[in-house]
PDB file of C-alpha atoms in Angstrom:
ATOM      1  CA  ILE N 204     -24.607   4.814   4.683  1.00 86.00           C
ATOM      2  CA  GLU N 205     -28.056   5.822   3.561  1.00 90.00           C
ATOM      3  CA  GLY N 206     -29.917   8.665   5.238  1.00 93.00           C
ATOM      4  CA  ASP N 207     -27.981  11.068   7.448  1.00 96.00           C
ATOM      5  CA  GLN N 208     -24.482  10.077   6.255  1.00 95.00           C
ATOM      6  CA  THR N 209     -25.335  10.547   2.582  1.00 97.00           C
ATOM      7  CA  ALA N 210     -27.196  13.801   3.274  1.00 97.00           C
ATOM      8  CA  PHE N 211     -24.208  15.102   5.255  1.00 97.00           C
ATOM      9  CA  LEU N 212     -21.773  14.105   2.487  1.00 97.00           C
ATOM     10  CA  LYS N 213     -23.907  15.807  -0.182  1.00 97.00           C
ATOM     11  CA  GLU N 214     -24.144  19.002   1.863  1.00 97.00           C
ATOM     12  CA  GLN N 215     -20.383  19.097   2.477  1.00 96.00           C
ATOM     13  CA  LEU N 216     -19.490  18.472  -1.171  1.00 97.00           C
ATOM     14  CA  GLU N 217     -22.120  20.888  -2.435  1.00 96.00           C
ATOM     15  CA  HIS N 218     -20.718  23.746  -0.343  1.00 96.00           C
ATOM     16  CA  CYS N 219     -17.028  22.870  -0.615  1.00 95.00           C
ATOM     17  CA  LYS N 220     -15.041  25.773  -2.087  1.00 92.00           C
ATOM     18  CA  THR N 221     -11.545  24.294  -1.812  1.00 93.00           C
ATOM     19  CA  GLN N 222      -9.326  23.688  -4.816  1.00 94.00           C
ATOM     20  CA  TRP N 223      -8.826  20.017  -3.901  1.00 96.00           C
ATOM     21  CA  LYS N 224     -11.558  17.664  -2.735  1.00 97.00           C
ATOM     22  CA  LEU N 225     -10.443  14.629  -0.750  1.00 96.00           C
ATOM     23  CA  ALA N 226     -12.491  12.130   1.251  1.00 96.00           C
ATOM     24  CA  VAL N 227     -11.412   9.623   3.905  1.00 95.00           C
ATOM     25  CA  TYR N 228     -13.659   6.779   5.028  1.00 94.00           C
ATOM     26  CA  HIS N 229     -13.436   3.142   6.080  1.00 91.00           C
ATOM     27  CA  VAL N 230     -15.285   0.635   3.861  1.00 94.00           C
ATOM     28  CA  PRO N 231     -14.160   1.109   0.244  1.00 94.00           C
ATOM     29  CA  ALA N 232     -16.315   1.787  -2.795  1.00 96.00           C
ATOM     30  CA  TYR N 233     -13.673   0.087  -4.927  1.00 95.00           C
ATOM     31  CA  PRO N 234     -11.974  -2.436  -2.637  1.00 92.00           C
ATOM     32  CA  ALA N 235      -8.873  -4.462  -3.364  1.00 90.00           C
ATOM     33  CA  ARG N 236     -10.789  -7.501  -2.125  1.00 86.00           C
ATOM     34  CA  HIS N 237     -14.481  -8.306  -1.559  1.00 86.00           C
ATOM     35  CA  PRO N 238     -16.046  -6.130  -4.310  1.00 82.00           C
ATOM     36  CA  ASN N 239     -19.528  -7.500  -3.577  1.00 87.00           C
ATOM     37  CA  ASP N 240     -19.592  -6.520   0.101  1.00 91.00           C
ATOM     38  CA  PRO N 241     -23.073  -5.075   0.899  1.00 95.00           C
ATOM     39  CA  THR N 242     -21.632  -1.856   2.371  1.00 95.00           C
ATOM     40  CA  THR N 243     -19.400  -1.427  -0.684  1.00 93.00           C
ATOM     41  CA  GLN N 244     -22.456  -1.739  -2.907  1.00 95.00           C
ATOM     42  CA  LYS N 245     -24.314   0.923  -0.879  1.00 97.00           C
ATOM     43  CA  ILE N 246     -21.349   3.300  -1.101  1.00 96.00           C
ATOM     44  CA  ARG N 247     -21.177   2.813  -4.866  1.00 96.00           C
ATOM     45  CA  ALA N 248     -24.903   3.449  -5.192  1.00 97.00           C
ATOM     46  CA  LEU N 249     -25.138   6.457  -2.855  1.00 98.00           C
ATOM     47  CA  TRP N 250     -21.742   8.138  -2.522  1.00 98.00           C
ATOM     48  CA  VAL N 251     -19.956   7.532  -5.830  1.00 98.00           C
ATOM     49  CA  PRO N 252     -22.574   9.543  -7.785  1.00 98.00           C
ATOM     50  CA  LEU N 253     -21.930  12.444  -5.373  1.00 98.00           C
ATOM     51  CA  PHE N 254     -18.170  12.099  -5.876  1.00 98.00           C
ATOM     52  CA  ASP N 255     -18.752  12.239  -9.636  1.00 98.00           C
ATOM     53  CA  THR N 256     -21.163  15.192  -9.481  1.00 98.00           C
ATOM     54  CA  TYR N 257     -18.961  17.297  -7.194  1.00 97.00           C
ATOM     55  CA  HIS N 258     -15.632  16.241  -8.762  1.00 97.00           C
ATOM     56  CA  LEU N 259     -13.937  14.528  -5.835  1.00 97.00           C
ATOM     57  CA  ASP N 260     -10.237  14.280  -6.654  1.00 98.00           C
ATOM     58  CA  ILE N 261      -9.163  11.444  -4.352  1.00 97.00           C
ATOM     59  CA  ALA N 262     -10.912   9.042  -1.989  1.00 97.00           C
ATOM     60  CA  PHE N 263      -8.779   7.430   0.718  1.00 95.00           C
ATOM     61  CA  GLU N 264     -10.373   4.078   1.506  1.00 94.00           C
ATOM     62  CA  HIS N 265      -9.497   1.468   4.115  1.00 89.00           C
ATOM     63  CA  HIS N 266     -10.617  -1.919   5.423  1.00 85.00           C
ATOM     64  CA  SER N 267      -8.950  -4.396   2.998  1.00 82.00           C
ATOM     65  CA  HIS N 268      -5.406  -4.036   4.401  1.00 85.00           C
ATOM     66  CA  THR N 269      -3.496  -3.758   1.148  1.00 86.00           C
ATOM     67  CA  TYR N 270      -2.060  -1.061  -1.108  1.00 89.00           C
ATOM     68  CA  LYS N 271      -4.436  -0.205  -3.934  1.00 92.00           C
ATOM     69  CA  LYS N 272      -4.681   2.538  -6.545  1.00 94.00           C
ATOM     70  CA  THR N 273      -7.564   2.560  -8.978  1.00 96.00           C
ATOM     71  CA  PHE N 274      -7.592   4.096 -12.384  1.00 97.00           C
ATOM     72  CA  PRO N 275      -9.438   7.434 -12.245  1.00 98.00           C
ATOM     73  CA  LEU N 276     -13.103   6.394 -12.222  1.00 98.00           C
ATOM     74  CA  LYS N 277     -16.337   8.147 -13.091  1.00 97.00           C
ATOM     75  CA  SER N 278     -19.630   6.220 -12.968  1.00 94.00           C
ATOM     76  CA  GLY N 279     -17.562   3.075 -12.454  1.00 94.00           C
ATOM     77  CA  ASN N 280     -15.669   3.523 -15.722  1.00 96.00           C
ATOM     78  CA  ILE N 281     -12.095   4.609 -16.370  1.00 97.00           C
ATOM     79  CA  ASP N 282     -12.188   8.336 -17.088  1.00 97.00           C
ATOM     80  CA  VAL N 283      -9.319  10.855 -16.859  1.00 96.00           C
ATOM     81  CA  GLU N 284     -11.756  13.298 -15.203  1.00 95.00           C
ATOM     82  CA  GLY N 285     -12.681  10.757 -12.521  1.00 97.00           C
ATOM     83  CA  THR N 286     -11.785  10.106  -8.895  1.00 98.00           C
ATOM     84  CA  TYR N 287      -8.766   8.097  -7.767  1.00 97.00           C
ATOM     85  CA  TYR N 288      -9.597   5.597  -5.024  1.00 97.00           C
ATOM     86  CA  LEU N 289      -6.550   4.870  -2.861  1.00 95.00           C
ATOM     87  CA  GLY N 290      -6.225   2.415  -0.044  1.00 89.00           C
ATOM     88  CA  ASP N 291      -6.904   0.146   1.525  1.00 83.00           C
ATOM     89  CA  GLY N 292      -5.225   0.938   4.817  1.00 75.00           C
ATOM     90  CA  CYS N 293      -2.359  -1.236   6.025  1.00 77.00           C
ATOM     91  CA  LEU N 294       0.143  -0.105   8.612  1.00 77.00           C
ATOM     92  CA  SER N 295      -0.187  -2.173  11.767  1.00 78.00           C
ATOM     93  CA  VAL N 296      -1.788  -5.404  10.504  1.00 81.00           C
ATOM     94  CA  SER N 297      -0.666  -8.112   8.096  1.00 86.00           C
ATOM     95  CA  PRO N 298      -1.149  -6.948   4.500  1.00 86.00           C
ATOM     96  CA  HIS N 299      -3.222  -8.926   2.010  1.00 84.00           C
ATOM     97  CA  SER N 300      -2.879  -9.330  -1.743  1.00 83.00           C
ATOM     98  CA  ALA N 301      -5.432  -7.612  -3.939  1.00 83.00           C
ATOM     99  CA  LYS N 302      -7.716  -9.460  -6.306  1.00 84.00           C
ATOM    100  CA  ASP N 303      -7.350  -8.927 -10.038  1.00 88.00           C
ATOM    101  CA  LEU N 304     -10.177  -6.413 -10.483  1.00 92.00           C
ATOM    102  CA  PRO N 305     -10.677  -4.275 -13.622  1.00 94.00           C
ATOM    103  CA  TYR N 306     -10.660  -0.944 -11.788  1.00 95.00           C
ATOM    104  CA  ILE N 307      -7.312  -1.514 -10.006  1.00 94.00           C
ATOM    105  CA  GLU N 308      -4.329   0.104 -11.712  1.00 95.00           C
ATOM    106  CA  GLU N 309      -1.764  -1.137  -9.195  1.00 93.00           C
ATOM    107  CA  SER N 310      -1.675  -2.972  -5.894  1.00 90.00           C
ATOM    108  CA  GLY N 311       0.588  -4.801  -3.485  1.00 88.00           C
ATOM    109  CA  ALA N 312       0.790  -6.394  -0.050  1.00 89.00           C
ATOM    110  CA  TYR N 313       2.750  -3.678   1.794  1.00 87.00           C
ATOM    111  CA  HIS N 314       2.829  -1.950   5.170  1.00 88.00           C
ATOM    112  CA  PHE N 315       2.570   1.702   4.154  1.00 89.00           C
ATOM    113  CA  PHE N 316       1.118   5.123   4.825  1.00 90.00           C
ATOM    114  CA  TYR N 317       0.346   8.095   2.601  1.00 92.00           C
ATOM    115  CA  VAL N 318       1.909  11.551   2.601  1.00 94.00           C
ATOM    116  CA  VAL N 319      -0.237  14.201   0.921  1.00 96.00           C
ATOM    117  CA  THR N 320       1.223  17.541  -0.192  1.00 96.00           C
ATOM    118  CA  LEU N 321      -1.221  20.201  -1.388  1.00 96.00           C
ATOM    119  CA  THR N 322      -0.554  23.520  -3.032  1.00 95.00           C
ATOM    120  CA  GLU N 323      -3.004  25.667  -4.944  1.00 94.00           C
ATOM    121  CA  THR N 324      -2.009  24.042  -8.225  1.00 95.00           C
ATOM    122  CA  ARG N 325      -0.674  20.598  -7.245  1.00 96.00           C
ATOM    123  CA  CYS N 326      -1.854  17.575  -5.270  1.00 97.00           C
ATOM    124  CA  LEU N 327       0.891  15.029  -4.641  1.00 96.00           C
ATOM    125  CA  VAL N 328       0.196  11.709  -2.918  1.00 96.00           C
ATOM    126  CA  GLU N 329       3.115   9.450  -2.067  1.00 94.00           C
ATOM    127  CA  TRP N 330       3.034   6.101  -0.341  1.00 91.00           C
ATOM    128  CA  VAL N 331       5.794   5.456   2.116  1.00 92.00           C
ATOM    129  CA  LEU N 332       6.940   1.977   3.098  1.00 89.00           C
ATOM    130  CA  LEU N 333       8.134   1.266   6.633  1.00 86.00           C
ATOM    131  CA  ASP N 334      11.764   1.218   5.430  1.00 89.00           C
ATOM    132  CA  GLY N 335      11.320   4.814   4.199  1.00 90.00           C
ATOM    133  CA  ARG N 336      11.077   4.129   0.462  1.00 91.00           C
ATOM    134  CA  ARG N 337       8.652   6.492  -1.256  1.00 91.00           C
ATOM    135  CA  LYS N 338       6.705   6.303  -4.465  1.00 90.00           C
ATOM    136  CA  VAL N 339       4.504   8.913  -6.133  1.00 91.00           C
ATOM    137  CA  THR N 340       1.053   7.370  -6.257  1.00 92.00           C
ATOM    138  CA  VAL N 341      -0.950  10.253  -7.726  1.00 94.00           C
ATOM    139  CA  GLU N 342       0.089  13.697  -8.918  1.00 95.00           C
ATOM    140  CA  LEU N 343      -2.647  16.047 -10.099  1.00 96.00           C
ATOM    141  CA  PHE N 344      -2.472  19.608 -11.362  1.00 96.00           C
ATOM    142  CA  LYS N 345      -5.088  22.369 -11.605  1.00 94.00           C
ATOM    143  CA  LYS N 346      -5.039  25.971 -12.696  1.00 92.00           C
ATOM    144  CA  PRO N 347      -4.936  28.513  -9.843  1.00 90.00           C
ATOM    145  CA  SER N 348      -8.413  29.033  -8.424  1.00 79.00           C
ATOM    146  CA  HIS N 349      -7.799  32.492  -6.915  1.00 67.00           C
ATOM    147  CA  ASN N 350      -9.618  31.083  -3.895  1.00 61.00           C
ATOM    148  CA  ASP N 351      -8.918  32.928  -0.653  1.00 56.00           C
ATOM    149  CA  LEU N 352      -8.891  29.643   1.298  1.00 55.00           C
ATOM    150  CA  LEU N 353      -5.372  28.854   0.063  1.00 53.00           C
ATOM    151  CA  GLN N 354      -3.936  32.363   0.205  1.00 52.00           C
ATOM    152  CA  PRO N 355      -1.566  33.312   3.045  1.00 51.00           C
ATOM    153  CA  ALA N 356      -3.089  35.551   5.693  1.00 50.00           C
ATOM    154  CA  SER N 357      -2.053  39.190   5.411  1.00 47.00           C
TER     155      SER N 357
END
């Protein structure tokens, strides 16, 4: 976590010009279980401040094998301007129940995957259960950025 990985993450976030900033990684900063895991603590200390500084919209976390959605968090506190941490990866293994942790808005022991739909002004994340049922997990809106990265090629 420390060293090259954190330097790489900072460089990528610092130079990111996209309307939406999303990250995907394995060990969660805000897990559904095991909040005192040493790697989790390193991610909170080294990566979460970068997510806050560079306004990461959503972090897709894994490892705990359960559905989890945090409240939007900034500096570890609930903040409407903060990052949503979604996870924790559970499609092909037995799901686990989440612990009752203050940062978790909702959770459940489900086999699921996420579908992400991005437009210039909207980020929609839905979780999909294996039987096809869908639920909107997060829906965010931003003003148009007039960024060429999302404009159709001429």
